[in-house]
Amino acid sequence: MKTIKTIDKTINILDFISDNQDKYNLSSLSKKLDMPLTTLNGLILTLESHKLIKRNDNGFYELGSKILELYSKYNVDDILINRYHNKLVRLAELTNETCHLAKAIDDDSIIYIDKVESSHPVRLTSMVGNFDLKEETAIGFALDDDKKMYDEKIHYVITKNDITIYFRNEIELYAYCVAVKLEEDVAISVFVPKSRFDEKKLVDCMVEVI
């Protein structure tokens, strides 16, 4: 892909300063980045004018206030919710069961970021913002690359129309928790009592939603 060299250089400067705050002045930056002083000075002034970087009292450069402002507007959870809430609603409509959207936060855990609850009097209750261990959830099973740690008597997979559906057999609750991976580290799930749904019906619902 063709890029604009001046913008490439400017972004490289910003990246370098973000990794080396309060360490380099204009002269040392020029040497480190192997960039002519006159060229660098123009790009630095542009970054400063937009408050993306600033020069401190020692003459060294660091990130500016605009970076924090931009970061405050970037909420990954809101983006994911906007992207997938309609799927969550549709799954809840098809099943009338509690449905979740969750993401992995590390190698061991997930966090629930959106949900639609069942209208049944007897239903799973949960809260957005709660954490769970991957190995104890269908979502964790769907997101984890290492499937060897999961008990095959509890966790299993059904594939239909090239969609992989991850089951967790909640034996004590006589229920299924079923999940589908939507993207890297993000999955949708539904918790269903076995008295209301069988495997085939669940698979069909998940395929329709995805």
PDB file of N, CA and C in Angstrom, residues 75-160:
ATOM      1  N   ASN A  75     -12.880   4.054  23.373  1.00  0.00           N
ATOM      2  CA  ASN A  75     -13.347   3.066  24.329  1.00  0.00           C
ATOM      3  C   ASN A  75     -13.619   1.766  23.576  1.00  0.00           C
ATOM      4  N   VAL A  76     -12.755   0.796  23.777  1.00  0.00           N
ATOM      5  CA  VAL A  76     -12.861  -0.464  23.034  1.00  0.00           C
ATOM      6  C   VAL A  76     -14.189  -1.151  23.310  1.00  0.00           C
ATOM      7  N   ASP A  77     -14.628  -1.124  24.570  1.00  0.00           N
ATOM      8  CA  ASP A  77     -15.874  -1.800  24.914  1.00  0.00           C
ATOM      9  C   ASP A  77     -17.057  -1.193  24.169  1.00  0.00           C
ATOM     10  N   ASP A  78     -17.103   0.139  24.106  1.00  0.00           N
ATOM     11  CA  ASP A  78     -18.198   0.796  23.382  1.00  0.00           C
ATOM     12  C   ASP A  78     -18.197   0.406  21.905  1.00  0.00           C
ATOM     13  N   ILE A  79     -17.011   0.326  21.330  1.00  0.00           N
ATOM     14  CA  ILE A  79     -16.899  -0.061  19.921  1.00  0.00           C
ATOM     15  C   ILE A  79     -17.430  -1.477  19.704  1.00  0.00           C
ATOM     16  N   LEU A  80     -17.048  -2.401  20.584  1.00  0.00           N
ATOM     17  CA  LEU A  80     -17.497  -3.787  20.461  1.00  0.00           C
ATOM     18  C   LEU A  80     -19.000  -3.905  20.688  1.00  0.00           C
ATOM     19  N   ILE A  81     -19.510  -3.163  21.660  1.00  0.00           N
ATOM     20  CA  ILE A  81     -20.949  -3.198  21.936  1.00  0.00           C
ATOM     21  C   ILE A  81     -21.732  -2.685  20.732  1.00  0.00           C
ATOM     22  N   ASN A  82     -21.290  -1.574  20.173  1.00  0.00           N
ATOM     23  CA  ASN A  82     -21.962  -1.032  18.986  1.00  0.00           C
ATOM     24  C   ASN A  82     -21.909  -2.006  17.815  1.00  0.00           C
ATOM     25  N   ARG A  83     -20.801  -2.714  17.720  1.00  0.00           N
ATOM     26  CA  ARG A  83     -20.604  -3.636  16.603  1.00  0.00           C
ATOM     27  C   ARG A  83     -21.472  -4.883  16.721  1.00  0.00           C
ATOM     28  N   TYR A  84     -21.666  -5.379  17.955  1.00  0.00           N
ATOM     29  CA  TYR A  84     -22.283  -6.692  18.112  1.00  0.00           C
ATOM     30  C   TYR A  84     -23.589  -6.719  18.905  1.00  0.00           C
ATOM     31  N   HIS A  85     -24.059  -5.568  19.389  1.00  0.00           N
ATOM     32  CA  HIS A  85     -25.269  -5.590  20.218  1.00  0.00           C
ATOM     33  C   HIS A  85     -26.468  -6.146  19.452  1.00  0.00           C
ATOM     34  N   ASN A  86     -26.583  -5.837  18.175  1.00  0.00           N
ATOM     35  CA  ASN A  86     -27.712  -6.347  17.387  1.00  0.00           C
ATOM     36  C   ASN A  86     -27.719  -7.872  17.323  1.00  0.00           C
ATOM     37  N   LYS A  87     -26.538  -8.468  17.248  1.00  0.00           N
ATOM     38  CA  LYS A  87     -26.453  -9.937  17.260  1.00  0.00           C
ATOM     39  C   LYS A  87     -26.918 -10.479  18.609  1.00  0.00           C
ATOM     40  N   LEU A  88     -26.526  -9.780  19.670  1.00  0.00           N
ATOM     41  CA  LEU A  88     -26.924 -10.189  21.013  1.00  0.00           C
ATOM     42  C   LEU A  88     -28.445 -10.133  21.161  1.00  0.00           C
ATOM     43  N   VAL A  89     -29.026  -9.054  20.684  1.00  0.00           N
ATOM     44  CA  VAL A  89     -30.483  -8.891  20.745  1.00  0.00           C
ATOM     45  C   VAL A  89     -31.183  -9.974  19.923  1.00  0.00           C
ATOM     46  N   ARG A  90     -30.667 -10.251  18.736  1.00  0.00           N
ATOM     47  CA  ARG A  90     -31.281 -11.267  17.879  1.00  0.00           C
ATOM     48  C   ARG A  90     -31.207 -12.646  18.520  1.00  0.00           C
ATOM     49  N   LEU A  91     -30.079 -12.976  19.119  1.00  0.00           N
ATOM     50  CA  LEU A  91     -29.939 -14.268  19.788  1.00  0.00           C
ATOM     51  C   LEU A  91     -30.925 -14.371  20.950  1.00  0.00           C
ATOM     52  N   ALA A  92     -31.096 -13.285  21.674  1.00  0.00           N
ATOM     53  CA  ALA A  92     -32.055 -13.275  22.781  1.00  0.00           C
ATOM     54  C   ALA A  92     -33.486 -13.428  22.274  1.00  0.00           C
ATOM     55  N   GLU A  93     -33.777 -12.833  21.128  1.00  0.00           N
ATOM     56  CA  GLU A  93     -35.117 -12.972  20.532  1.00  0.00           C
ATOM     57  C   GLU A  93     -35.396 -14.419  20.129  1.00  0.00           C
ATOM     58  N   LEU A  94     -34.400 -15.072  19.570  1.00  0.00           N
ATOM     59  CA  LEU A  94     -34.579 -16.449  19.101  1.00  0.00           C
ATOM     60  C   LEU A  94     -34.697 -17.445  20.249  1.00  0.00           C
ATOM     61  N   THR A  95     -33.994 -17.174  21.334  1.00  0.00           N
ATOM     62  CA  THR A  95     -33.920 -18.138  22.432  1.00  0.00           C
ATOM     63  C   THR A  95     -34.718 -17.731  23.668  1.00  0.00           C
ATOM     64  N   ASN A  96     -34.939 -16.430  23.829  1.00  0.00           N
ATOM     65  CA  ASN A  96     -35.504 -15.881  25.067  1.00  0.00           C
ATOM     66  C   ASN A  96     -34.709 -16.371  26.274  1.00  0.00           C
ATOM     67  N   GLU A  97     -33.398 -16.379  26.105  1.00  0.00           N
ATOM     68  CA  GLU A  97     -32.494 -16.762  27.184  1.00  0.00           C
ATOM     69  C   GLU A  97     -31.446 -15.666  27.379  1.00  0.00           C
ATOM     70  N   THR A  98     -30.760 -15.733  28.500  1.00  0.00           N
ATOM     71  CA  THR A  98     -29.747 -14.729  28.815  1.00  0.00           C
ATOM     72  C   THR A  98     -28.548 -14.875  27.884  1.00  0.00           C
ATOM     73  N   CYS A  99     -28.185 -13.788  27.224  1.00  0.00           N
ATOM     74  CA  CYS A  99     -27.087 -13.789  26.255  1.00  0.00           C
ATOM     75  C   CYS A  99     -26.023 -12.783  26.674  1.00  0.00           C
ATOM     76  N   HIS A 100     -24.774 -13.116  26.402  1.00  0.00           N
ATOM     77  CA  HIS A 100     -23.654 -12.267  26.799  1.00  0.00           C
ATOM     78  C   HIS A 100     -22.709 -11.989  25.637  1.00  0.00           C
ATOM     79  N   LEU A 101     -22.075 -10.829  25.716  1.00  0.00           N
ATOM     80  CA  LEU A 101     -20.918 -10.498  24.888  1.00  0.00           C
ATOM     81  C   LEU A 101     -19.756 -10.325  25.847  1.00  0.00           C
ATOM     82  N   ALA A 102     -18.647 -10.981  25.550  1.00  0.00           N
ATOM     83  CA  ALA A 102     -17.498 -10.915  26.453  1.00  0.00           C
ATOM     84  C   ALA A 102     -16.206 -10.867  25.657  1.00  0.00           C
ATOM     85  N   LYS A 103     -15.154 -10.417  26.336  1.00  0.00           N
ATOM     86  CA  LYS A 103     -13.836 -10.373  25.706  1.00  0.00           C
ATOM     87  C   LYS A 103     -12.797 -10.932  26.674  1.00  0.00           C
ATOM     88  N   ALA A 104     -11.737 -11.479  26.117  1.00  0.00           N
ATOM     89  CA  ALA A 104     -10.621 -11.944  26.936  1.00  0.00           C
ATOM     90  C   ALA A 104      -9.819 -10.742  27.413  1.00  0.00           C
ATOM     91  N   ILE A 105      -9.389 -10.780  28.672  1.00  0.00           N
ATOM     92  CA  ILE A 105      -8.554  -9.697  29.194  1.00  0.00           C
ATOM     93  C   ILE A 105      -7.129 -10.159  29.477  1.00  0.00           C
ATOM     94  N   ASP A 106      -6.923 -11.459  29.529  1.00  0.00           N
ATOM     95  CA  ASP A 106      -5.581 -12.022  29.649  1.00  0.00           C
ATOM     96  C   ASP A 106      -5.669 -13.492  29.259  1.00  0.00           C
ATOM     97  N   ASP A 107      -4.633 -14.258  29.565  1.00  0.00           N
ATOM     98  CA  ASP A 107      -4.613 -15.667  29.166  1.00  0.00           C
ATOM     99  C   ASP A 107      -5.620 -16.516  29.932  1.00  0.00           C
ATOM    100  N   ASP A 108      -6.076 -16.025  31.084  1.00  0.00           N
ATOM    101  CA  ASP A 108      -6.905 -16.853  31.957  1.00  0.00           C
ATOM    102  C   ASP A 108      -8.336 -16.372  32.145  1.00  0.00           C
ATOM    103  N   SER A 109      -8.619 -15.112  31.828  1.00  0.00           N
ATOM    104  CA  SER A 109      -9.895 -14.530  32.237  1.00  0.00           C
ATOM    105  C   SER A 109     -10.632 -13.829  31.100  1.00  0.00           C
ATOM    106  N   ILE A 110     -11.953 -13.707  31.298  1.00  0.00           N
ATOM    107  CA  ILE A 110     -12.797 -12.919  30.402  1.00  0.00           C
ATOM    108  C   ILE A 110     -13.580 -11.916  31.234  1.00  0.00           C
ATOM    109  N   ILE A 111     -14.103 -10.877  30.563  1.00  0.00           N
ATOM    110  CA  ILE A 111     -14.988  -9.917  31.210  1.00  0.00           C
ATOM    111  C   ILE A 111     -16.228  -9.749  30.342  1.00  0.00           C
ATOM    112  N   TYR A 112     -17.390  -9.708  30.992  1.00  0.00           N
ATOM    113  CA  TYR A 112     -18.652  -9.516  30.281  1.00  0.00           C
ATOM    114  C   TYR A 112     -18.877  -8.028  30.049  1.00  0.00           C
ATOM    115  N   ILE A 113     -19.113  -7.643  28.798  1.00  0.00           N
ATOM    116  CA  ILE A 113     -19.235  -6.218  28.478  1.00  0.00           C
ATOM    117  C   ILE A 113     -20.635  -5.823  28.001  1.00  0.00           C
ATOM    118  N   ASP A 114     -21.487  -6.807  27.715  1.00  0.00           N
ATOM    119  CA  ASP A 114     -22.859  -6.500  27.307  1.00  0.00           C
ATOM    120  C   ASP A 114     -23.708  -7.741  27.542  1.00  0.00           C
ATOM    121  N   LYS A 115     -25.011  -7.542  27.760  1.00  0.00           N
ATOM    122  CA  LYS A 115     -25.897  -8.695  27.953  1.00  0.00           C
ATOM    123  C   LYS A 115     -27.332  -8.319  27.624  1.00  0.00           C
ATOM    124  N   VAL A 116     -28.119  -9.330  27.312  1.00  0.00           N
ATOM    125  CA  VAL A 116     -29.570  -9.217  27.200  1.00  0.00           C
ATOM    126  C   VAL A 116     -30.141 -10.366  28.018  1.00  0.00           C
ATOM    127  N   GLU A 117     -31.027 -10.065  28.965  1.00  0.00           N
ATOM    128  CA  GLU A 117     -31.525 -11.094  29.869  1.00  0.00           C
ATOM    129  C   GLU A 117     -32.781 -11.770  29.336  1.00  0.00           C
ATOM    130  N   SER A 118     -32.982 -12.984  29.799  1.00  0.00           N
ATOM    131  CA  SER A 118     -34.193 -13.735  29.497  1.00  0.00           C
ATOM    132  C   SER A 118     -35.375 -13.146  30.270  1.00  0.00           C
ATOM    133  N   SER A 119     -36.576 -13.346  29.732  1.00  0.00           N
ATOM    134  CA  SER A 119     -37.782 -12.915  30.451  1.00  0.00           C
ATOM    135  C   SER A 119     -38.364 -14.036  31.305  1.00  0.00           C
ATOM    136  N   HIS A 120     -37.756 -15.230  31.234  1.00  0.00           N
ATOM    137  CA  HIS A 120     -38.239 -16.347  32.040  1.00  0.00           C
ATOM    138  C   HIS A 120     -38.033 -16.059  33.529  1.00  0.00           C
ATOM    139  N   PRO A 121     -38.974 -16.474  34.382  1.00  0.00           N
ATOM    140  CA  PRO A 121     -38.792 -16.295  35.831  1.00  0.00           C
ATOM    141  C   PRO A 121     -37.536 -17.003  36.344  1.00  0.00           C
ATOM    142  N   VAL A 122     -37.275 -18.192  35.792  1.00  0.00           N
ATOM    143  CA  VAL A 122     -36.063 -18.935  36.149  1.00  0.00           C
ATOM    144  C   VAL A 122     -35.037 -18.704  35.048  1.00  0.00           C
ATOM    145  N   ARG A 123     -33.986 -17.958  35.359  1.00  0.00           N
ATOM    146  CA  ARG A 123     -33.001 -17.594  34.339  1.00  0.00           C
ATOM    147  C   ARG A 123     -31.663 -17.310  34.993  1.00  0.00           C
ATOM    148  N   LEU A 124     -30.635 -17.278  34.173  1.00  0.00           N
ATOM    149  CA  LEU A 124     -29.309 -16.900  34.646  1.00  0.00           C
ATOM    150  C   LEU A 124     -29.284 -15.401  34.903  1.00  0.00           C
ATOM    151  N   THR A 125     -28.783 -15.014  36.068  1.00  0.00           N
ATOM    152  CA  THR A 125     -28.606 -13.593  36.367  1.00  0.00           C
ATOM    153  C   THR A 125     -27.118 -13.292  36.448  1.00  0.00           C
ATOM    154  N   SER A 126     -26.735 -12.166  35.910  1.00  0.00           N
ATOM    155  CA  SER A 126     -25.321 -11.796  35.892  1.00  0.00           C
ATOM    156  C   SER A 126     -25.216 -10.291  35.751  1.00  0.00           C
ATOM    157  N   MET A 127     -24.002  -9.781  35.837  1.00  0.00           N
ATOM    158  CA  MET A 127     -23.781  -8.344  35.724  1.00  0.00           C
ATOM    159  C   MET A 127     -22.691  -8.051  34.707  1.00  0.00           C
ATOM    160  N   VAL A 128     -22.920  -7.048  33.873  1.00  0.00           N
ATOM    161  CA  VAL A 128     -21.864  -6.559  32.991  1.00  0.00           C
ATOM    162  C   VAL A 128     -20.730  -6.035  33.866  1.00  0.00           C
ATOM    163  N   GLY A 129     -19.513  -6.391  33.505  1.00  0.00           N
ATOM    164  CA  GLY A 129     -18.355  -6.011  34.308  1.00  0.00           C
ATOM    165  C   GLY A 129     -17.825  -7.139  35.162  1.00  0.00           C
ATOM    166  N   ASN A 130     -18.600  -8.231  35.267  1.00  0.00           N
ATOM    167  CA  ASN A 130     -18.122  -9.392  36.013  1.00  0.00           C
ATOM    168  C   ASN A 130     -17.031 -10.127  35.237  1.00  0.00           C
ATOM    169  N   PHE A 131     -16.150 -10.773  35.987  1.00  0.00           N
ATOM    170  CA  PHE A 131     -15.072 -11.564  35.409  1.00  0.00           C
ATOM    171  C   PHE A 131     -15.364 -13.047  35.598  1.00  0.00           C
ATOM    172  N   ASP A 132     -14.811 -13.868  34.709  1.00  0.00           N
ATOM    173  CA  ASP A 132     -14.861 -15.322  34.853  1.00  0.00           C
ATOM    174  C   ASP A 132     -13.553 -15.909  34.353  1.00  0.00           C
ATOM    175  N   LEU A 133     -13.221 -17.074  34.872  1.00  0.00           N
ATOM    176  CA  LEU A 133     -12.077 -17.803  34.339  1.00  0.00           C
ATOM    177  C   LEU A 133     -12.461 -18.429  33.003  1.00  0.00           C
ATOM    178  N   LYS A 134     -11.554 -18.403  32.065  1.00  0.00           N
ATOM    179  CA  LYS A 134     -11.835 -18.986  30.751  1.00  0.00           C
ATOM    180  C   LYS A 134     -12.273 -20.437  30.859  1.00  0.00           C
ATOM    181  N   GLU A 135     -11.574 -21.192  31.682  1.00  0.00           N
ATOM    182  CA  GLU A 135     -11.810 -22.630  31.731  1.00  0.00           C
ATOM    183  C   GLU A 135     -13.172 -22.993  32.318  1.00  0.00           C
ATOM    184  N   GLU A 136     -13.874 -21.998  32.865  1.00  0.00           N
ATOM    185  CA  GLU A 136     -15.178 -22.255  33.469  1.00  0.00           C
ATOM    186  C   GLU A 136     -16.334 -21.741  32.617  1.00  0.00           C
ATOM    187  N   THR A 137     -16.045 -21.343  31.369  1.00  0.00           N
ATOM    188  CA  THR A 137     -17.080 -20.763  30.514  1.00  0.00           C
ATOM    189  C   THR A 137     -16.972 -21.269  29.083  1.00  0.00           C
ATOM    190  N   ALA A 138     -18.096 -21.241  28.384  1.00  0.00           N
ATOM    191  CA  ALA A 138     -18.084 -21.569  26.953  1.00  0.00           C
ATOM    192  C   ALA A 138     -17.352 -20.493  26.162  1.00  0.00           C
ATOM    193  N   ILE A 139     -17.489 -19.242  26.579  1.00  0.00           N
ATOM    194  CA  ILE A 139     -16.775 -18.158  25.896  1.00  0.00           C
ATOM    195  C   ILE A 139     -15.272 -18.355  26.016  1.00  0.00           C
ATOM    196  N   GLY A 140     -14.813 -18.703  27.199  1.00  0.00           N
ATOM    197  CA  GLY A 140     -13.386 -18.969  27.373  1.00  0.00           C
ATOM    198  C   GLY A 140     -12.917 -20.110  26.498  1.00  0.00           C
ATOM    199  N   PHE A 141     -13.740 -21.148  26.399  1.00  0.00           N
ATOM    200  CA  PHE A 141     -13.439 -22.288  25.535  1.00  0.00           C
ATOM    201  C   PHE A 141     -13.333 -21.845  24.082  1.00  0.00           C
ATOM    202  N   ALA A 142     -14.231 -20.965  23.664  1.00  0.00           N
ATOM    203  CA  ALA A 142     -14.216 -20.474  22.283  1.00  0.00           C
ATOM    204  C   ALA A 142     -12.988 -19.621  21.990  1.00  0.00           C
ATOM    205  N   LEU A 143     -12.546 -18.852  22.982  1.00  0.00           N
ATOM    206  CA  LEU A 143     -11.463 -17.896  22.751  1.00  0.00           C
ATOM    207  C   LEU A 143     -10.076 -18.466  23.007  1.00  0.00           C
ATOM    208  N   ASP A 144     -10.000 -19.527  23.770  1.00  0.00           N
ATOM    209  CA  ASP A 144      -8.688 -20.051  24.157  1.00  0.00           C
ATOM    210  C   ASP A 144      -8.096 -20.917  23.050  1.00  0.00           C
ATOM    211  N   ASP A 145      -6.864 -20.620  22.664  1.00  0.00           N
ATOM    212  CA  ASP A 145      -6.189 -21.411  21.631  1.00  0.00           C
ATOM    213  C   ASP A 145      -5.801 -22.794  22.139  1.00  0.00           C
ATOM    214  N   ASP A 146      -5.569 -22.910  23.440  1.00  0.00           N
ATOM    215  CA  ASP A 146      -5.156 -24.179  24.028  1.00  0.00           C
ATOM    216  C   ASP A 146      -6.383 -24.929  24.536  1.00  0.00           C
ATOM    217  N   LYS A 147      -6.895 -25.835  23.724  1.00  0.00           N
ATOM    218  CA  LYS A 147      -8.103 -26.570  24.092  1.00  0.00           C
ATOM    219  C   LYS A 147      -7.799 -27.786  24.974  1.00  0.00           C
ATOM    220  N   LYS A 148      -6.526 -28.111  25.158  1.00  0.00           N
ATOM    221  CA  LYS A 148      -6.153 -29.310  25.904  1.00  0.00           C
ATOM    222  C   LYS A 148      -6.510 -29.207  27.380  1.00  0.00           C
ATOM    223  N   MET A 149      -6.615 -27.989  27.891  1.00  0.00           N
ATOM    224  CA  MET A 149      -6.884 -27.797  29.315  1.00  0.00           C
ATOM    225  C   MET A 149      -8.368 -28.009  29.660  1.00  0.00           C
ATOM    226  N   TYR A 150      -9.215 -28.183  28.642  1.00  0.00           N
ATOM    227  CA  TYR A 150     -10.654 -28.292  28.878  1.00  0.00           C
ATOM    228  C   TYR A 150     -11.095 -29.752  28.929  1.00  0.00           C
ATOM    229  N   ASP A 151     -11.911 -30.067  29.909  1.00  0.00           N
ATOM    230  CA  ASP A 151     -12.415 -31.419  30.106  1.00  0.00           C
ATOM    231  C   ASP A 151     -13.348 -31.783  28.950  1.00  0.00           C
ATOM    232  N   GLU A 152     -13.005 -32.832  28.208  1.00  0.00           N
ATOM    233  CA  GLU A 152     -13.798 -33.225  27.037  1.00  0.00           C
ATOM    234  C   GLU A 152     -15.191 -33.730  27.420  1.00  0.00           C
ATOM    235  N   LYS A 153     -15.375 -34.099  28.682  1.00  0.00           N
ATOM    236  CA  LYS A 153     -16.693 -34.536  29.135  1.00  0.00           C
ATOM    237  C   LYS A 153     -17.635 -33.342  29.334  1.00  0.00           C
ATOM    238  N   ILE A 154     -17.046 -32.166  29.453  1.00  0.00           N
ATOM    239  CA  ILE A 154     -17.834 -30.955  29.695  1.00  0.00           C
ATOM    240  C   ILE A 154     -17.854 -30.056  28.468  1.00  0.00           C
ATOM    241  N   HIS A 155     -16.701 -29.926  27.807  1.00  0.00           N
ATOM    242  CA  HIS A 155     -16.570 -29.015  26.667  1.00  0.00           C
ATOM    243  C   HIS A 155     -16.496 -29.797  25.350  1.00  0.00           C
ATOM    244  N   TYR A 156     -17.256 -29.350  24.368  1.00  0.00           N
ATOM    245  CA  TYR A 156     -17.199 -29.989  23.054  1.00  0.00           C
ATOM    246  C   TYR A 156     -17.620 -28.991  21.983  1.00  0.00           C
ATOM    247  N   VAL A 157     -17.423 -29.394  20.725  1.00  0.00           N
ATOM    248  CA  VAL A 157     -17.625 -28.490  19.591  1.00  0.00           C
ATOM    249  C   VAL A 157     -18.581 -29.119  18.586  1.00  0.00           C
ATOM    250  N   ILE A 158     -19.455 -28.291  18.023  1.00  0.00           N
ATOM    251  CA  ILE A 158     -20.303 -28.690  16.896  1.00  0.00           C
ATOM    252  C   ILE A 158     -20.110 -27.657  15.790  1.00  0.00           C
ATOM    253  N   THR A 159     -19.900 -28.122  14.566  1.00  0.00           N
ATOM    254  CA  THR A 159     -19.691 -27.212  13.436  1.00  0.00           C
ATOM    255  C   THR A 159     -20.824 -27.359  12.428  1.00  0.00           C
ATOM    256  N   LYS A 160     -21.346 -26.218  11.978  1.00  0.00           N
ATOM    257  CA  LYS A 160     -22.391 -26.211  10.952  1.00  0.00           C
ATOM    258  C   LYS A 160     -22.197 -24.981  10.074  1.00  0.00           C
TER     259      LYS A 160
END
